[in-house]
CSV table of C-alpha atoms in Angstrom, one decimal:
chain,number,residue,atom,x,y,z
A,1,MET,CA,103.2,181.5,258.1
A,2,ALA,CA,105.8,179.7,259.2
A,3,ALA,CA,104.7,175.4,260.6
A,4,VAL,CA,104.0,174.7,264.0
A,5,LEU,CA,107.1,171.8,265.6
A,6,SER,CA,105.4,169.5,267.6
A,7,PRO,CA,107.5,168.4,270.7
A,8,PHE,CA,108.2,164.8,269.4
A,9,ARG,CA,110.5,166.1,265.6
A,10,LYS,CA,111.7,169.5,268.0
A,11,ALA,CA,113.8,166.8,270.2
A,12,LYS,CA,114.6,164.6,267.0
A,13,LEU,CA,115.6,168.7,265.5
A,14,LEU,CA,118.0,169.1,268.6
A,15,HIS,CA,119.5,165.5,268.4
A,16,VAL,CA,121.2,166.9,265.1
A,17,PHE,CA,121.6,170.0,265.9
A,18,ASN,CA,123.9,168.4,269.4
A,19,THR,CA,125.2,165.3,267.7
A,20,PHE,CA,126.0,166.9,264.2
A,21,PHE,CA,126.6,170.4,264.4
A,22,ASP,CA,127.2,171.7,267.5
A,23,VAL,CA,130.1,169.7,268.0
A,24,ASN,CA,131.7,171.4,270.5
A,25,GLN,CA,128.9,171.9,272.5
A,26,SER,CA,128.3,175.7,272.9
A,27,GLY,CA,125.3,175.7,272.1
A,28,GLU,CA,125.4,177.2,268.6
A,29,ILE,CA,126.6,176.9,265.8
A,30,ASP,CA,129.6,178.4,264.6
A,31,GLU,CA,132.7,177.5,262.2
A,32,ASN,CA,134.5,176.6,264.4
A,33,ASP,CA,131.8,173.7,264.9
A,34,LEU,CA,132.4,172.9,261.6
A,35,GLU,CA,136.7,173.5,261.2
A,36,LEU,CA,135.8,170.0,264.2
A,37,ALA,CA,133.8,168.4,262.6
A,38,ILE,CA,136.7,168.2,259.3
A,39,LYS,CA,139.6,167.6,261.6
A,40,SER,CA,137.2,164.3,263.6
A,41,VAL,CA,135.7,162.9,260.6
A,42,CYS,CA,138.8,162.6,258.5
A,43,GLY,CA,140.9,162.0,261.5
A,44,ALA,CA,139.0,158.8,262.8
A,45,ARG,CA,139.0,157.9,259.4
A,46,GLY,CA,143.0,158.4,258.9
A,47,TRP,CA,142.8,160.8,256.4
A,48,ALA,CA,145.4,163.3,255.7
A,49,GLU,CA,145.4,166.5,254.8
A,50,THR,CA,147.0,165.7,251.6
A,51,ASP,CA,144.5,162.8,250.2
A,52,ALA,CA,141.8,163.6,248.3
A,53,HIS,CA,139.0,162.4,250.6
A,54,TYR,CA,139.7,164.9,253.1
A,55,ALA,CA,139.4,167.9,250.6
A,56,LYS,CA,135.6,166.2,249.8
A,57,THR,CA,134.8,166.0,253.3
A,58,GLN,CA,136.5,169.8,253.6
A,59,THR,CA,134.5,170.6,250.8
A,60,THR,CA,131.2,169.2,252.3
A,61,LEU,CA,130.9,170.6,255.0
A,62,ARG,CA,132.4,173.8,254.5
A,63,ALA,CA,129.0,173.8,251.3
A,64,LEU,CA,127.1,173.0,254.2
A,65,TRP,CA,127.9,175.6,256.7
A,66,ARG,CA,127.1,177.9,253.8
A,67,ALA,CA,123.9,176.1,253.3
A,68,LEU,CA,122.9,176.3,256.5
A,69,THR,CA,123.7,179.8,257.4
A,70,SER,CA,122.4,181.7,254.5
A,71,LYS,CA,118.9,179.8,255.5
A,72,ALA,CA,119.1,180.1,259.2
A,73,ASP,CA,121.1,183.3,260.4
A,74,LYS,CA,119.1,185.9,260.2
A,75,ASP,CA,121.0,188.4,262.7
A,76,ASN,CA,124.3,188.0,260.6
A,77,ASP,CA,126.6,186.8,263.4
A,78,SER,CA,127.4,184.2,262.1
A,79,LYS,CA,126.5,182.0,264.5
A,80,VAL,CA,123.1,179.8,264.3
A,81,THR,CA,120.9,180.0,267.7
A,82,VAL,CA,118.5,176.7,268.7
A,83,GLU,CA,115.8,179.1,267.8
A,84,GLU,CA,117.6,180.0,264.3
A,85,TRP,CA,117.8,176.1,264.1
A,86,ASN,CA,114.0,175.6,264.8
A,87,ALA,CA,112.5,178.0,263.1
A,88,MET,CA,114.6,177.1,259.8
A,89,TRP,CA,113.0,173.7,260.1
A,90,SER,CA,109.7,175.3,260.5
A,91,ASP,CA,110.3,177.7,257.3
A,92,ASP,CA,111.3,174.0,255.6
A,93,GLU,CA,107.5,172.8,255.4
A,94,ARG,CA,106.8,175.9,253.4
A,95,ASP,CA,109.8,175.2,251.0
A,96,ARG,CA,111.7,171.8,251.2
A,97,SER,CA,115.2,173.6,249.2
A,98,TRP,CA,117.9,173.6,253.2
A,99,SER,CA,116.3,170.3,253.7
A,100,ARG,CA,116.8,169.0,249.8
A,101,THR,CA,120.8,170.3,250.9
A,102,PHE,CA,121.0,169.2,253.6
A,103,ARG,CA,119.9,166.0,252.6
A,104,ASP,CA,122.6,165.1,249.6
A,105,LEU,CA,125.3,166.9,251.0
A,106,MET,CA,125.0,164.7,254.0
A,107,PHE,CA,124.6,161.8,251.7
A,108,LEU,CA,127.7,162.7,249.8
A,109,LEU,CA,129.8,163.3,253.0
A,110,GLU,CA,128.5,159.6,254.3
A,111,ASP,CA,129.2,157.5,251.1
A,112,SER,CA,132.8,157.6,251.4
A,113,SER,CA,133.7,155.2,249.3
A,114,GLY,CA,131.3,156.9,245.8
A,115,ASP,CA,129.2,154.1,245.2
A,116,GLU,CA,126.3,155.5,245.7
A,117,ALA,CA,125.0,153.2,248.5
A,118,ILE,CA,126.1,153.6,252.7
A,119,ASP,CA,127.2,150.4,254.9
A,120,VAL,CA,127.5,149.5,258.0
A,121,GLU,CA,130.7,150.7,258.2
A,122,GLU,CA,130.7,154.2,256.4
A,123,TYR,CA,127.7,155.3,258.8
A,124,THR,CA,129.3,153.9,262.1
A,125,ALA,CA,132.7,156.0,260.9
A,126,LEU,CA,131.2,160.0,260.6
A,127,TYR,CA,129.4,158.8,263.7
A,128,VAL,CA,132.8,157.2,265.8
A,129,ALA,CA,134.1,160.6,265.5
A,130,LEU,CA,131.3,162.4,266.2
A,131,GLY,CA,131.7,160.8,269.6
A,132,ILE,CA,129.0,157.7,269.6
A,133,PRO,CA,130.1,154.0,270.3
A,134,ARG,CA,130.5,152.3,267.6
A,135,GLU,CA,128.1,149.2,269.2
A,136,GLU,CA,124.8,152.4,269.2
A,137,SER,CA,125.7,153.0,265.9
A,138,GLN,CA,125.8,149.2,264.2
A,139,GLN,CA,122.5,149.5,266.0
A,140,ALA,CA,121.2,152.0,264.9
A,141,PHE,CA,122.0,151.1,261.5
A,142,ALA,CA,120.8,147.8,261.5
A,143,ARG,CA,117.3,149.9,262.5
A,144,LEU,CA,117.5,152.2,259.8
A,145,SER,CA,117.8,149.4,256.9
A,146,LYS,CA,116.5,147.4,258.1
A,147,GLY,CA,118.6,144.3,258.2
A,148,GLU,CA,120.1,145.5,254.3
A,149,LYS,CA,123.4,146.2,254.2
A,150,GLU,CA,123.2,148.7,252.4
A,151,VAL,CA,121.4,152.2,251.8
A,152,ALA,CA,120.9,153.2,248.4
A,153,LYS,CA,120.3,157.2,247.8
A,154,VAL,CA,116.3,156.7,247.0
A,155,ARG,CA,115.9,154.9,250.2
A,156,PHE,CA,118.3,157.2,252.0
A,157,ASP,CA,115.8,160.2,250.8
A,158,GLU,CA,112.9,158.8,251.6
A,159,LEU,CA,114.4,157.7,255.0
A,160,TRP,CA,115.5,161.7,255.4
A,161,GLU,CA,111.8,162.5,254.5
A,162,GLN,CA,110.6,160.1,257.7
A,163,TYR,CA,113.5,161.9,260.1
A,164,PHE,CA,112.4,165.2,259.2
A,165,HIS,CA,108.6,165.5,258.7
A,166,SER,CA,107.4,162.5,259.9
A,167,GLU,CA,105.2,162.3,263.6
A,168,ASP,CA,105.6,158.5,263.4
A,169,PRO,CA,108.2,157.6,266.1
A,170,HIS,CA,108.6,153.7,265.1
A,171,ALA,CA,109.5,155.1,261.5
A,172,PRO,CA,112.9,153.4,260.5
A,173,GLY,CA,113.9,156.8,259.2
A,174,ASN,CA,114.0,158.6,262.8
A,175,PHE,CA,117.2,156.2,263.3
A,176,ILE,CA,119.7,157.9,260.3
A,177,PHE,CA,121.1,160.1,262.9
A,178,ASP,CA,122.2,157.7,265.2
A,179,VAL,CA,119.3,158.0,267.3
A,180,ILE,CA,119.0,154.7,268.9
A,181,LYS,CA,115.8,155.5,271.7
A,182,GLN,CA,112.8,158.0,270.3
A,183,PRO,CA,112.9,160.8,271.5
A,184,GLN,CA,108.6,160.6,272.4
A,185,GLN,CA,111.0,158.2,275.2
A,186,GLN,CA,113.9,160.5,275.7
A,187,GLN,CA,111.3,163.1,276.8
A,188,GLN,CA,109.2,160.3,279.3
A,189,LEU,CA,112.1,159.8,281.3
A,190,GLN,CA,113.1,163.1,281.9
A,191,PRO,CA,109.9,163.5,284.6
A,192,GLN,CA,111.4,160.5,286.2
A,193,GLN,CA,115.4,162.1,286.1
A,194,GLN,CA,113.6,165.0,287.5
A,195,LEU,CA,112.2,162.9,290.7
A,196,GLN,CA,114.7,161.4,291.9
A,197,GLN,CA,116.9,164.3,291.5
A,198,GLN,CA,114.6,166.2,294.4
A,199,GLN,CA,114.6,162.6,296.3
A,200,GLN,CA,118.1,163.3,296.6
A,201,GLN,CA,117.9,166.3,296.9
A,202,LEU,CA,115.4,165.7,300.2
A,203,GLN,CA,117.8,163.3,301.1
A,204,GLN,CA,121.1,165.8,301.6
A,205,GLN,CA,118.7,168.0,303.7
A,206,GLN,CA,116.9,165.6,305.8
A,207,GLN,CA,120.3,164.5,306.7
A,208,GLU,CA,121.9,168.4,306.5
A,209,GLN,CA,118.9,168.4,309.7
A,210,LEU,CA,120.2,165.1,310.9
A,211,GLN,CA,123.6,166.4,311.1
A,212,GLN,CA,122.4,169.8,312.4
A,213,GLU,CA,119.9,168.4,315.5
A,214,HIS,CA,123.3,166.4,316.4
A,215,TYR,CA,125.3,169.7,316.9
A,216,ASN,CA,122.6,171.1,318.6
A,217,TYR,CA,122.5,167.7,321.0
A,218,ASN,CA,125.4,168.2,321.9
A,219,ASN,CA,126.3,171.9,322.2
A,220,ASN,CA,123.2,171.7,324.5
A,221,SER,CA,124.8,169.3,326.3
A,222,ASN,CA,128.4,170.8,326.8
A,223,ASN,CA,126.6,174.2,328.1
A,224,ARG,CA,124.8,172.6,330.5
A,225,ASP,CA,127.9,170.3,331.9
A,226,VAL,CA,129.0,174.1,331.9
A,227,THR,CA,126.2,175.6,334.2
A,228,GLN,CA,126.1,172.4,336.4
A,229,LEU,CA,130.2,172.9,337.2
A,230,SER,CA,129.5,176.7,337.7
A,231,VAL,CA,126.1,176.0,340.3
A,232,HIS,CA,128.3,173.0,341.6
A,233,ARG,CA,131.5,175.8,342.6
A,234,ASN,CA,129.8,178.6,343.5
A,235,HIS,CA,128.4,175.9,345.7
A,236,HIS,CA,131.2,175.1,347.4
A,237,TYR,CA,132.3,179.2,347.9
A,238,VAL,CA,129.2,179.9,349.2
A,239,GLN,CA,130.0,177.4,351.9
A,240,ASN,CA,133.0,177.9,352.8
């Protein structure tokens, strides 16, 4: 039986889906996202197609794509939806094979120097390529590493477990995918944003109502003037 994911963990999973995988923002993951990710990551790091780093990135991301689709693409349409994505992570509670595969390939992708550690430059280079502001990525790395200069592979594995399997909103692993605001905080902002939208809609409706009333008043005034003029003329004709 698949595990039930909490809203907190679903929010974290959705962040990974949107930030790292669904590069073209289509609402699903497909091969177009893979090719865009390869070009974006390598382009941001200045690697040409002839560069060995380009080939390594391409090989790593394609291996990640094969692992993802073999695990998540249940209807074999070469796409992964949000529903399939969440279902895969529910199943991963029983079998962590996907999580470990993703973890090792992700570390390989970030560790561009191959020294078995990730520093702030390697970390930010990846997320800047994916559209995250550099300053935000630097702040996230500081939270992730707790001020250390590097994150070694053993520590990276621990932080990975925190991100995908911990319910602790204060765990440093929550920043492994550049998450600055905790997902719980993001959820708390949603009702506030909805309230603001409702207030704006109400103000717009009131403004439209006032405009309509003003129009009706002017229209009625013009009609009264015409009526009065007509009565006056008729009265004048009768006298004559």
